[in-house]
Short mmCIF file of N, CA, C and O in Angstrom, two decimals:
data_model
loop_
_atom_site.label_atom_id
_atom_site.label_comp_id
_atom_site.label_asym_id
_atom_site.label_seq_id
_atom_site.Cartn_x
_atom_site.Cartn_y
_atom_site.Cartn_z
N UNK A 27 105.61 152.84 167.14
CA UNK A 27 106.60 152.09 167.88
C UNK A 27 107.41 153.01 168.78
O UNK A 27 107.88 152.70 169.87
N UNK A 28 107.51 154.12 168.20
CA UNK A 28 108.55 154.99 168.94
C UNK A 28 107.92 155.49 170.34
O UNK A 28 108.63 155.32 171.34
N UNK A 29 106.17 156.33 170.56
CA UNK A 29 105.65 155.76 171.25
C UNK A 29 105.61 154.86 172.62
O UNK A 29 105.75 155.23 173.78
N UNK A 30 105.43 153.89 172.23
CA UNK A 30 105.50 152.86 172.99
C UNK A 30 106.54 152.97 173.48
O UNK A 30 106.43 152.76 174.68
N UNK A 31 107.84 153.27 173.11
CA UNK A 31 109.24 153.19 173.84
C UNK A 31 108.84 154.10 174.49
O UNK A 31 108.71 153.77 175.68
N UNK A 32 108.50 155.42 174.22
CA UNK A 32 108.64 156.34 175.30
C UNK A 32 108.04 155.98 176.52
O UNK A 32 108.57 156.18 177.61
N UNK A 33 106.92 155.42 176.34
CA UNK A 33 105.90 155.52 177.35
C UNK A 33 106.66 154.26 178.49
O UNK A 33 106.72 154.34 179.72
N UNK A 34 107.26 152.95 177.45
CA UNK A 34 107.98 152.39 178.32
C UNK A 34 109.12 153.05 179.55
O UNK A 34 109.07 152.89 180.77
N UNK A 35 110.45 154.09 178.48
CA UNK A 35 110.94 154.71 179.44
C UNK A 35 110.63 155.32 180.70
O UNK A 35 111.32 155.29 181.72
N UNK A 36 109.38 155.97 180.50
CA UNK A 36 109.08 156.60 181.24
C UNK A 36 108.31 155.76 182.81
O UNK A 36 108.29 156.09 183.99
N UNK A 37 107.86 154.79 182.19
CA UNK A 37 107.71 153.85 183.37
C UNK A 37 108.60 153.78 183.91
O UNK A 37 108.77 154.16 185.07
N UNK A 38 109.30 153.32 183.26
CA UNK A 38 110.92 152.98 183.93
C UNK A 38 111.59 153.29 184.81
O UNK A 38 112.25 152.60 185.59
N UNK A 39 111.38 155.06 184.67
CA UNK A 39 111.84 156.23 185.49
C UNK A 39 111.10 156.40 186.39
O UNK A 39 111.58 156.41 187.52
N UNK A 40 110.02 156.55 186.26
CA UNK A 40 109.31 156.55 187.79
C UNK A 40 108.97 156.18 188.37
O UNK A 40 108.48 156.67 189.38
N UNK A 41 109.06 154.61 187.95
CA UNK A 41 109.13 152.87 188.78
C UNK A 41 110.36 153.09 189.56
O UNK A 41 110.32 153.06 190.79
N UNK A 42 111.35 153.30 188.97
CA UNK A 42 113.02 153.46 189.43
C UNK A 42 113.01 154.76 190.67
O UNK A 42 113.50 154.58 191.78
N UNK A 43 112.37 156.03 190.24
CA UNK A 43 112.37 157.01 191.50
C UNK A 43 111.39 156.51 192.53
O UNK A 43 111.70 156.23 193.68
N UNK A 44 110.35 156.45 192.08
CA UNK A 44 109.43 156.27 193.24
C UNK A 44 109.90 154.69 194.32
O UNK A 44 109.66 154.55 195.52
N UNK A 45 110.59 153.71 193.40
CA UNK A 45 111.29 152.96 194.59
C UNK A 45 112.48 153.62 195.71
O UNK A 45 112.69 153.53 196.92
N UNK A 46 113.06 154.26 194.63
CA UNK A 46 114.56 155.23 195.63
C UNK A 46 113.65 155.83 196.60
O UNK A 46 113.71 155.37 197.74
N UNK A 47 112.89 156.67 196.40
CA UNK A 47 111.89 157.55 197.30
C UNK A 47 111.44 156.58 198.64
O UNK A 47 111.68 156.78 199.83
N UNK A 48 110.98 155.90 198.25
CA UNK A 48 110.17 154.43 199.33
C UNK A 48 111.16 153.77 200.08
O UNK A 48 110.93 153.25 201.18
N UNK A 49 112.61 153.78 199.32
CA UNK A 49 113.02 152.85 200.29
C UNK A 49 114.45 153.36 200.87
O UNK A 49 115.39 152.84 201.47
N UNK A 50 114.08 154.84 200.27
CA UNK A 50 115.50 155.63 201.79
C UNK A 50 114.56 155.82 202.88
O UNK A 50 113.39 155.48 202.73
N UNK A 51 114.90 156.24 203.78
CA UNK A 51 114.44 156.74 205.42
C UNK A 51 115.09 157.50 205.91
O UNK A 51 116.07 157.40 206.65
N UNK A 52 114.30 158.74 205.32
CA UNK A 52 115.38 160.44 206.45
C UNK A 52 114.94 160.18 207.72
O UNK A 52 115.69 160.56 208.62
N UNK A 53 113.90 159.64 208.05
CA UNK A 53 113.37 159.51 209.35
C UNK A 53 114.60 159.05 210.07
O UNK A 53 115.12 159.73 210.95
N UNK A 54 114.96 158.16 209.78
CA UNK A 54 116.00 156.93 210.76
C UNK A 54 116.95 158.01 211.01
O UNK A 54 116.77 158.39 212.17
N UNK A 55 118.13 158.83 210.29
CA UNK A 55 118.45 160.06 210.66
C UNK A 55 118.41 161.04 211.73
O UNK A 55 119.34 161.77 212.08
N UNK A 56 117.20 160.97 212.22
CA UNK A 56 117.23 162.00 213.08
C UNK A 56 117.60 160.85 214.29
O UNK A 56 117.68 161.48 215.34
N UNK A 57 117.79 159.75 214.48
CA UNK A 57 117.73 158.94 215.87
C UNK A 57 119.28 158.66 215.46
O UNK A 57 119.66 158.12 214.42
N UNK A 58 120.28 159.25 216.76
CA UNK A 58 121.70 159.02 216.41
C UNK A 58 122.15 157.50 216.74
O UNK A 58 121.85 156.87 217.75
N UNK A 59 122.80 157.12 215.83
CA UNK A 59 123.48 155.13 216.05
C UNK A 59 124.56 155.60 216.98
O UNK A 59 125.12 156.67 217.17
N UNK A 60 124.61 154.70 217.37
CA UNK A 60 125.68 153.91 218.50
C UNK A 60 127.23 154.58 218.26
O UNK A 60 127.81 154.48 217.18
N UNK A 61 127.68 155.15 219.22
CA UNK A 61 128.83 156.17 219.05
C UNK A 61 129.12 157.11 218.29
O UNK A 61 130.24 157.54 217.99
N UNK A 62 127.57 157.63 217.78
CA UNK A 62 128.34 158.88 216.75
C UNK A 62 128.54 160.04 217.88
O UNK A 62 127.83 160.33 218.84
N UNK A 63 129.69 160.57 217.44
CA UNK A 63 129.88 162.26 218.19
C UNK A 63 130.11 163.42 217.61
O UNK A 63 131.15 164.07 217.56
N UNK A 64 128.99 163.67 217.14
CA UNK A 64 128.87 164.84 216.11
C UNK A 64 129.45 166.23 216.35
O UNK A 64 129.03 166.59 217.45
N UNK A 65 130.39 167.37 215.69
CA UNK A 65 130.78 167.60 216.53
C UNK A 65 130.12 169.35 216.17
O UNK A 65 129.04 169.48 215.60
N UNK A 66 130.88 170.45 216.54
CA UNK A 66 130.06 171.34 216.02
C UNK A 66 129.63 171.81 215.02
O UNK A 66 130.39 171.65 214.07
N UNK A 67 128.28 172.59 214.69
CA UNK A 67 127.87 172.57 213.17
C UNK A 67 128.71 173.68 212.58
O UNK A 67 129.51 174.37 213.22
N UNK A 68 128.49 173.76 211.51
CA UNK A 68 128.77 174.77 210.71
C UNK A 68 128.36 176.05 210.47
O UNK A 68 127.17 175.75 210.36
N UNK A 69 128.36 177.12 210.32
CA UNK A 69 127.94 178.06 210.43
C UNK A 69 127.50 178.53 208.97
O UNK A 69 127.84 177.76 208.07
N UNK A 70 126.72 179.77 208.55
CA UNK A 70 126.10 179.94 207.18
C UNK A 70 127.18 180.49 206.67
O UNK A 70 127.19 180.30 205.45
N UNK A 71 127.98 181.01 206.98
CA UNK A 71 129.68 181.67 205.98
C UNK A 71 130.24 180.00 205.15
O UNK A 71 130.53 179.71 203.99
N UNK A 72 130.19 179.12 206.58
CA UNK A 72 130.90 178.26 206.39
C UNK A 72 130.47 177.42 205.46
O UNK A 72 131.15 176.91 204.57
N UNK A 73 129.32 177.27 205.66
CA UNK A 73 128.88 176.17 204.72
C UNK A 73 128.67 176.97 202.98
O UNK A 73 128.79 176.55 201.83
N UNK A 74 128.37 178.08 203.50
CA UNK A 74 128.59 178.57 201.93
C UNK A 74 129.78 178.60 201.34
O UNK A 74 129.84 178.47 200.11
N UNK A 75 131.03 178.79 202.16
CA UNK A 75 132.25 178.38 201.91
C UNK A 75 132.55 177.25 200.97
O UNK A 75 132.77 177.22 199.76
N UNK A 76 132.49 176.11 202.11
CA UNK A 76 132.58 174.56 201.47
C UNK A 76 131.70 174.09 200.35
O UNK A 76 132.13 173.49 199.37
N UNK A 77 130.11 174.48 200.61
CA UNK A 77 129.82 174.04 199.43
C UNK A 77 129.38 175.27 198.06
O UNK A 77 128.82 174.94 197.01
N UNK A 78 129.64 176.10 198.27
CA UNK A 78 129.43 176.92 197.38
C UNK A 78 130.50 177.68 196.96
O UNK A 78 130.49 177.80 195.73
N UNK A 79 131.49 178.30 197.55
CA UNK A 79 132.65 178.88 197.08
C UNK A 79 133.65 177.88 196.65
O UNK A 79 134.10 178.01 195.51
N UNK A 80 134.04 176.94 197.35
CA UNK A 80 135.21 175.92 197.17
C UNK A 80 135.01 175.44 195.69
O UNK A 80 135.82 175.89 194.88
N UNK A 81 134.01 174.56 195.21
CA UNK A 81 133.52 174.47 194.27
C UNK A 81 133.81 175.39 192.99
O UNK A 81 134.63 175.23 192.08
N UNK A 82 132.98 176.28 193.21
CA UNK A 82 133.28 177.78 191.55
C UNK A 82 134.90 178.05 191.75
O UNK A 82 135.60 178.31 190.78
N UNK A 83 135.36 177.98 192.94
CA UNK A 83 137.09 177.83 193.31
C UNK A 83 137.46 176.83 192.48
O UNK A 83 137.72 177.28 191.36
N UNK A 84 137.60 175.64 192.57
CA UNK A 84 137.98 174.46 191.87
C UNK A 84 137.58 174.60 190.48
O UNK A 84 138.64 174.74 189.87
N UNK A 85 136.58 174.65 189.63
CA UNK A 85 136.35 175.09 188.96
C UNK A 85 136.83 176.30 187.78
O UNK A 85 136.72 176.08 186.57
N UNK A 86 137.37 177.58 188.35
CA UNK A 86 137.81 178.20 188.03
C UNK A 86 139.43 177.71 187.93
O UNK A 86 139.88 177.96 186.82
N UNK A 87 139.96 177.36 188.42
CA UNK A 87 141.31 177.16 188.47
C UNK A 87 141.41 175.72 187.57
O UNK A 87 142.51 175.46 187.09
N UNK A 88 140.31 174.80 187.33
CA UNK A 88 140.69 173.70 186.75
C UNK A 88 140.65 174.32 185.07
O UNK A 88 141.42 174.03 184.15
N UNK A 89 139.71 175.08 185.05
CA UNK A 89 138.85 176.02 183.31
C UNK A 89 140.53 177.23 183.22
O UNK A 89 141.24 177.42 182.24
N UNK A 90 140.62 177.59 184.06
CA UNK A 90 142.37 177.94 183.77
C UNK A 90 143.39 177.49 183.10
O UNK A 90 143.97 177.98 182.12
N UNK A 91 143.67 176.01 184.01
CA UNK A 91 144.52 175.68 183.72
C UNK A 91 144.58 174.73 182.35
O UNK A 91 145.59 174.20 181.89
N UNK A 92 143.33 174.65 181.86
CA UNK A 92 142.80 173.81 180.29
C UNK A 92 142.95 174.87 179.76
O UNK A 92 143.60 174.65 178.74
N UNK A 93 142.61 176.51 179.89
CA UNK A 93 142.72 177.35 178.67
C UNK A 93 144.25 177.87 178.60
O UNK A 93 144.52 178.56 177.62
N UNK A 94 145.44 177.57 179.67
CA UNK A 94 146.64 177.96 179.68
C UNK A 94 147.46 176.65 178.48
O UNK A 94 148.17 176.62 177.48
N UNK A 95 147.09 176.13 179.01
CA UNK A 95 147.36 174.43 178.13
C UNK A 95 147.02 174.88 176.72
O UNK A 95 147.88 175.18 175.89
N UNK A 96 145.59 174.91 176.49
CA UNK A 96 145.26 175.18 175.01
C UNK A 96 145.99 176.21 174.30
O UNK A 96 146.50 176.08 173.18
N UNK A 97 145.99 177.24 175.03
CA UNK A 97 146.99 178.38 174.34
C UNK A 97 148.09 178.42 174.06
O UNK A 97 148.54 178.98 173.06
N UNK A 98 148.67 177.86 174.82
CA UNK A 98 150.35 177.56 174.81
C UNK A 98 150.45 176.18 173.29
O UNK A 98 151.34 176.01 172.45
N UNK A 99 149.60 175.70 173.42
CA UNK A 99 149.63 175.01 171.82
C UNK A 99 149.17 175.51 170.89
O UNK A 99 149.58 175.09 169.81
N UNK A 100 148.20 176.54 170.89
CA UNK A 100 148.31 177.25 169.78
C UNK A 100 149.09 177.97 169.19
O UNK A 100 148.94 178.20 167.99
N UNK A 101 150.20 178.56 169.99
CA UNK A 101 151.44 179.57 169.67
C UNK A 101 152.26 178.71 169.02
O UNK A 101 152.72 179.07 167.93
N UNK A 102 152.54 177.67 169.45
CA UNK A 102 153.41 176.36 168.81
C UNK A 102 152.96 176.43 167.35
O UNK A 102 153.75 176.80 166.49
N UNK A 103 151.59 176.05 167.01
CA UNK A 103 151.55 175.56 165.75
C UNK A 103 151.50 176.66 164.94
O UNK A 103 151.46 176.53 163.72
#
């Protein structure tokens, strides 16, 4: 029985991706709609910036400010 579930899940999942797959269109993408004005790109600093530094940034300062919290209640008790 257990089996069978799996094999069900697994349909499931790649009934479920292979529709997502089929029915986005990166194609349509490259043809710009009606008033976009895109403006200049980004550069490789930059984008490593935004999506790669900002991030482990946020991150770090959020894992901070939970272990400043935790500590400060441990001295209490």
């Amino acid at each position: 029985m257990d089996k069978k579930n799996a094999v069900r899940a697994g349909v499931v999942t790649a009934g479920s991706a292979l529709m997502m797959l089929l029915m986005s269109s990166p194609a349509l993408a490259v043809t710009p709609d009606d008033g976009d004005d895109p403006g200049p790109g980004l550069s490789v600093v930059q984008t490593l910036g935004l999506f790669v530094g900002l991030p482990i940034l946020l991150f770090v300062v959020i894992a901070g400010l939970v272990m400043v919290g935790d500590k400060s209640h441990k001295q209490q008790s």
